[in-house]
XYZ file of C-alpha atoms in Angstrom:
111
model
C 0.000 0.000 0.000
C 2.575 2.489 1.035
C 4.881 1.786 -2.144
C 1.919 2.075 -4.424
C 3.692 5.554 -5.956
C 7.237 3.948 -6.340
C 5.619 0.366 -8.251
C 3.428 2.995 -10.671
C 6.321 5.559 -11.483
C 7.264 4.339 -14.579
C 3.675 4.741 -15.711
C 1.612 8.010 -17.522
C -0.606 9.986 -16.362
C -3.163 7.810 -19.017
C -1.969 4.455 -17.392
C -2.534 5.663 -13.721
C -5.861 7.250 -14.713
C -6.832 3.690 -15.565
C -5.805 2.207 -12.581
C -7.045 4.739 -10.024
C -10.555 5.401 -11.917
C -13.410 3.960 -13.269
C -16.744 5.573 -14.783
C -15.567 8.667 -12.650
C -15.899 7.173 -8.942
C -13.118 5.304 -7.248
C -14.662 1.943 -7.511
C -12.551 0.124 -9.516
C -8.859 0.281 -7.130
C -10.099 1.842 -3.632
C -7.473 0.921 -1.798
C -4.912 3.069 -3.915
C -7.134 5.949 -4.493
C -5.793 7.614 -1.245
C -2.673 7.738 -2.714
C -3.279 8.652 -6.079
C -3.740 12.427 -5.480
C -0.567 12.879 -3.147
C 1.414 10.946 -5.634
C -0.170 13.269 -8.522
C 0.721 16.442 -6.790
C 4.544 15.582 -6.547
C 4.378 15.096 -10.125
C 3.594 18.836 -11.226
C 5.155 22.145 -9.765
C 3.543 24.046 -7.194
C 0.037 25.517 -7.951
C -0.741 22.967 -11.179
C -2.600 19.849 -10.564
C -4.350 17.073 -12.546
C -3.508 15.669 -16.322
C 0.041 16.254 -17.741
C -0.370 19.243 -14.723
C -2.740 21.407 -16.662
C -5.544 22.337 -14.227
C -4.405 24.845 -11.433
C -4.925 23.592 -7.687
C -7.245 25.366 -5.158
C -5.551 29.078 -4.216
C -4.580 29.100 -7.826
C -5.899 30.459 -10.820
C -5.106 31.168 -14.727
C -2.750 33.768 -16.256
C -2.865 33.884 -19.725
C -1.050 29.913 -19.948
C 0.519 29.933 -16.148
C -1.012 29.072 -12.831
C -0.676 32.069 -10.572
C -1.544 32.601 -6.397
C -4.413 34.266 -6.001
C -4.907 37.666 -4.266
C -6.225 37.124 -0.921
C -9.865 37.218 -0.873
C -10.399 40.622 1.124
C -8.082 42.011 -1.408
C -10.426 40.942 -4.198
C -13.446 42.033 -2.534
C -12.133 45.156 -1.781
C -11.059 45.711 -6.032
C -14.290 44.753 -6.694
C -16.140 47.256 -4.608
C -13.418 50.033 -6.184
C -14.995 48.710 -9.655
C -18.752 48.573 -8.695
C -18.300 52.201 -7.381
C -16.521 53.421 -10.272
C -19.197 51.743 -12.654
C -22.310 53.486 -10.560
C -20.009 56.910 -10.246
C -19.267 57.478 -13.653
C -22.782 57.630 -15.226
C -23.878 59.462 -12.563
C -21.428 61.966 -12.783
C -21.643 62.284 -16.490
C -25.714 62.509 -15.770
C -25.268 65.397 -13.502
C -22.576 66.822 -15.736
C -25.226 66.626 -18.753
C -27.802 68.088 -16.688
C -25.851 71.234 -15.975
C -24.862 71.462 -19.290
C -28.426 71.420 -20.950
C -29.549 73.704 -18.032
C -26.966 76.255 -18.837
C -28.279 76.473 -22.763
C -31.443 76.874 -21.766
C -30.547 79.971 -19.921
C -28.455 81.279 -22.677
C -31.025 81.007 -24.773
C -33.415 82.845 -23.143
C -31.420 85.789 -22.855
């Protein structure tokens, strides 16, 4: 049980796939699928995760083709409350710019 990543390390990520899963559920091997995803994870660098290391792991998201740490999640709360303000501030302010603008005609052409 506890050599179960040294016996499979001459085989691909297809062949241990195989071995480890069947019809999605861990039915077929369940006594190795413990160490499946520990023996997975030393196979990529840190932050990638499944198939030839092409998904990013949890804390981790995409970058154009690289896995990259996310912000911390009061950081990104705090950018997207910056954003949601600046989208509800800048139509208003253009509104009330407008506003003064076609207020000001009207006056001039009275006069």
């Amino acid at each position: 049980m506890a050599n179960w990543a040294a016996e499979n390390a001459d085989k691909n990520i297809t062949q241990l796939n195989q071995l480890v899963q069947f019809n999605d559920s861990w039915t077929r091997i369940p006594y190795y699928a413990p160490f499946y995803h520990p023996y997975m994870a030393n196979m990529c660098a840190e932050g990638y995760t499944g198939p030839l290391c092409g998904a990013c792991t949890d804390g981790y998201g995409h970058s154009g083709q690289r896995c990259v740490k996310c912000m911390h999640r009061s950081t990104n709360s705090f950018i997207y409350f910056l954003v949601c303000l600046f989208m509800f501030l800048v139509p208003a302010l253009q509104t009330l710019l407008h506003s003064k603008n076609v207020q000001k005609r009207h006056r001039l052409q009275r006069l």
